[in-house]
Amino acid sequence: ARAPRTCRRHVWERTATETYCARCSTRRNDATARRGRNNRKRGTTDELAVARLLGGEKVGPLGHPWDVEVPGYLRVQCKRLDRWPSLAKVIEWLDAIPAGPELRAVTLADTPGGGVRTRRLIVMDLDEYARWHGRTE
């Protein structure tokens, strides 16, 4: 048996006690919606900051596995998280970017509190980096 289809975009209607979708009757969770909106804003702001730092262009909304591209040189997946991910997860994100003539990288930014400056790290494959910048012998 196939699960019933859900809406692509909900049409919210509010009653005195709850908010629900007029099409599929899904109840809205305001806390989840707010968290999703804040995380999306935080992620797109981070993509723009990385693009400006690297001199590239932000291509995140295009649906590629990378968010920033420096044409002919580098493709970067940007992640802004509340805690550092495992190395296996970083490798998974790095491998999601198709191999090509450009370098592949993942940038990580933590989300500190209390006005502390954001710390950003960049992770690259050493063999690819050496192909571009290593010694030629």
mmCIF file of C-alpha atoms in Angstrom:
data_model
loop_
_atom_site.group_PDB
_atom_site.id
_atom_site.type_symbol
_atom_site.label_atom_id
_atom_site.label_comp_id
_atom_site.label_asym_id
_atom_site.label_seq_id
_atom_site.Cartn_x
_atom_site.Cartn_y
_atom_site.Cartn_z
ATOM 1 C CA ALA A 1 0.000 0.000 0.000
ATOM 2 C CA ARG A 2 1.290 3.388 -0.933
ATOM 3 C CA ALA A 3 1.439 6.203 1.620
ATOM 4 C CA PRO A 4 -0.884 9.149 0.942
ATOM 5 C CA ARG A 5 0.701 12.086 -0.840
ATOM 6 C CA THR A 6 1.525 15.178 1.147
ATOM 7 C CA CYS A 7 1.459 18.754 -0.028
ATOM 8 C CA ARG A 8 4.421 20.285 -1.792
ATOM 9 C CA ARG A 9 3.436 23.594 -0.242
ATOM 10 C CA HIS A 10 0.974 23.762 2.599
ATOM 11 C CA VAL A 11 -1.887 26.255 2.721
ATOM 12 C CA TRP A 12 -2.109 27.089 6.417
ATOM 13 C CA GLU A 13 -5.405 27.952 8.086
ATOM 14 C CA ARG A 14 -5.645 29.004 11.698
ATOM 15 C CA THR A 15 -8.410 28.096 14.114
ATOM 16 C CA ALA A 16 -8.753 29.181 17.721
ATOM 17 C CA THR A 17 -6.626 26.279 18.971
ATOM 18 C CA GLU A 18 -4.319 25.152 16.136
ATOM 19 C CA THR A 19 -2.983 25.764 12.645
ATOM 20 C CA TYR A 20 -3.482 23.107 9.981
ATOM 21 C CA CYS A 21 -3.100 22.652 6.210
ATOM 22 C CA ALA A 22 -6.329 23.127 4.264
ATOM 23 C CA ARG A 23 -5.213 20.553 1.663
ATOM 24 C CA CYS A 24 -3.792 17.642 3.656
ATOM 25 C CA SER A 25 -4.871 18.400 7.275
ATOM 26 C CA THR A 26 -1.286 18.353 8.602
ATOM 27 C CA ARG A 27 -0.905 20.250 11.867
ATOM 28 C CA ARG A 28 1.752 22.975 11.960
ATOM 29 C CA ASN A 29 4.471 22.903 14.601
ATOM 30 C CA ASP A 30 5.548 26.527 15.058
ATOM 31 C CA ALA A 31 8.778 25.657 16.895
ATOM 32 C CA THR A 32 9.935 23.383 14.065
ATOM 33 C CA ALA A 33 9.015 25.948 11.417
ATOM 34 C CA ARG A 34 10.939 28.680 13.221
ATOM 35 C CA ARG A 35 13.986 26.454 13.696
ATOM 36 C CA GLY A 36 13.980 25.517 9.999
ATOM 37 C CA ARG A 37 13.695 29.157 8.945
ATOM 38 C CA ASN A 38 16.557 30.220 11.236
ATOM 39 C CA ASN A 39 18.817 27.375 10.082
ATOM 40 C CA ARG A 40 18.178 28.165 6.419
ATOM 41 C CA LYS A 41 19.045 31.821 6.990
ATOM 42 C CA ARG A 42 22.183 30.865 8.910
ATOM 43 C CA GLY A 43 23.288 28.502 6.119
ATOM 44 C CA THR A 44 22.742 30.933 3.242
ATOM 45 C CA THR A 45 24.522 33.696 5.167
ATOM 46 C CA ASP A 46 27.477 31.360 5.667
ATOM 47 C CA GLU A 47 27.535 30.469 1.944
ATOM 48 C CA LEU A 48 27.697 34.155 1.050
ATOM 49 C CA ALA A 49 30.484 34.813 3.576
ATOM 50 C CA VAL A 50 32.557 31.889 2.207
ATOM 51 C CA ALA A 51 31.986 33.030 -1.388
ATOM 52 C CA ARG A 52 33.227 36.514 -0.504
ATOM 53 C CA LEU A 53 36.262 35.166 1.364
ATOM 54 C CA LEU A 54 37.294 32.905 -1.520
ATOM 55 C CA GLY A 55 36.410 35.307 -4.326
ATOM 56 C CA GLY A 56 33.889 32.880 -5.795
ATOM 57 C CA GLU A 57 30.192 32.865 -6.480
ATOM 58 C CA LYS A 58 27.363 31.440 -4.403
ATOM 59 C CA VAL A 59 25.584 28.670 -6.325
ATOM 60 C CA GLY A 60 23.797 26.962 -3.409
ATOM 61 C CA PRO A 61 20.225 27.557 -4.633
ATOM 62 C CA LEU A 62 20.974 25.770 -7.928
ATOM 63 C CA GLY A 63 20.807 22.345 -6.249
ATOM 64 C CA HIS A 64 24.407 21.223 -6.816
ATOM 65 C CA PRO A 65 26.238 19.206 -4.146
ATOM 66 C CA TRP A 66 28.446 22.286 -3.675
ATOM 67 C CA ASP A 67 27.444 25.758 -2.496
ATOM 68 C CA VAL A 68 30.316 28.000 -3.649
ATOM 69 C CA GLU A 69 32.276 27.832 -6.866
ATOM 70 C CA VAL A 70 35.503 29.545 -7.842
ATOM 71 C CA PRO A 71 35.306 28.894 -11.609
ATOM 72 C CA GLY A 72 38.068 26.631 -12.896
ATOM 73 C CA TYR A 73 39.623 26.166 -9.459
ATOM 74 C CA LEU A 74 37.437 25.122 -6.523
ATOM 75 C CA ARG A 75 34.016 23.762 -5.537
ATOM 76 C CA VAL A 76 33.038 24.101 -1.892
ATOM 77 C CA GLN A 77 30.270 22.611 0.253
ATOM 78 C CA CYS A 78 29.540 24.977 3.185
ATOM 79 C CA LYS A 79 28.318 23.695 6.536
ATOM 80 C CA ARG A 80 27.476 25.803 9.582
ATOM 81 C CA LEU A 81 26.691 23.591 12.541
ATOM 82 C CA ASP A 82 26.226 23.831 16.288
ATOM 83 C CA ARG A 83 28.847 21.098 16.896
ATOM 84 C CA TRP A 84 31.688 19.666 14.864
ATOM 85 C CA PRO A 85 30.681 16.662 12.712
ATOM 86 C CA SER A 86 32.480 13.347 12.550
ATOM 87 C CA LEU A 87 35.278 12.907 10.048
ATOM 88 C CA ALA A 88 33.214 10.239 8.274
ATOM 89 C CA LYS A 89 30.429 12.785 7.707
ATOM 90 C CA VAL A 90 32.894 15.349 6.328
ATOM 91 C CA ILE A 91 34.296 12.718 3.936
ATOM 92 C CA GLU A 92 30.734 11.882 2.855
ATOM 93 C CA TRP A 93 30.082 15.558 2.012
ATOM 94 C CA LEU A 94 33.425 15.786 0.199
ATOM 95 C CA ASP A 95 32.736 12.664 -1.858
ATOM 96 C CA ALA A 96 29.282 13.973 -2.831
ATOM 97 C CA ILE A 97 30.995 16.650 -4.953
ATOM 98 C CA PRO A 98 31.826 15.041 -8.309
ATOM 99 C CA ALA A 99 35.517 14.695 -9.077
ATOM 100 C CA GLY A 100 36.692 16.891 -11.911
ATOM 101 C CA PRO A 101 39.435 19.286 -12.803
ATOM 102 C CA GLU A 102 38.531 21.560 -9.860
ATOM 103 C CA LEU A 103 39.553 21.054 -6.257
ATOM 104 C CA ARG A 104 36.826 19.845 -3.889
ATOM 105 C CA ALA A 105 36.482 21.209 -0.368
ATOM 106 C CA VAL A 106 34.153 21.374 2.616
ATOM 107 C CA THR A 107 34.072 24.423 4.878
ATOM 108 C CA LEU A 108 32.898 24.055 8.456
ATOM 109 C CA ALA A 109 31.817 26.894 10.682
ATOM 110 C CA ASP A 110 30.818 26.612 14.289
ATOM 111 C CA THR A 111 27.977 28.656 15.721
ATOM 112 C CA PRO A 112 29.312 30.163 18.916
ATOM 113 C CA GLY A 113 27.330 32.206 21.373
ATOM 114 C CA GLY A 114 28.122 35.403 23.200
ATOM 115 C CA GLY A 115 29.670 37.426 20.371
ATOM 116 C CA VAL A 116 32.638 35.113 19.830
ATOM 117 C CA ARG A 117 34.106 35.298 16.337
ATOM 118 C CA THR A 118 33.076 32.477 14.012
ATOM 119 C CA ARG A 119 35.819 29.955 13.369
ATOM 120 C CA ARG A 120 35.876 28.470 9.873
ATOM 121 C CA LEU A 121 37.832 25.427 8.735
ATOM 122 C CA ILE A 122 38.374 24.102 5.231
ATOM 123 C CA VAL A 123 38.878 20.391 4.524
ATOM 124 C CA MET A 124 40.379 19.196 1.220
ATOM 125 C CA ASP A 125 41.674 15.972 -0.228
ATOM 126 C CA LEU A 126 45.488 16.087 0.018
ATOM 127 C CA ASP A 127 46.068 14.307 -3.293
ATOM 128 C CA GLU A 128 43.913 16.832 -5.172
ATOM 129 C CA TYR A 129 45.566 19.745 -3.392
ATOM 130 C CA ALA A 130 49.044 18.393 -4.189
ATOM 131 C CA ARG A 131 48.066 18.006 -7.836
ATOM 132 C CA TRP A 132 47.432 21.766 -7.985
ATOM 133 C CA HIS A 133 49.999 23.149 -5.571
ATOM 134 C CA GLY A 134 52.593 20.427 -4.954
ATOM 135 C CA ARG A 135 56.080 20.194 -6.330
ATOM 136 C CA THR A 136 56.574 18.934 -9.856
ATOM 137 C CA GLU A 137 59.499 16.550 -10.002
#
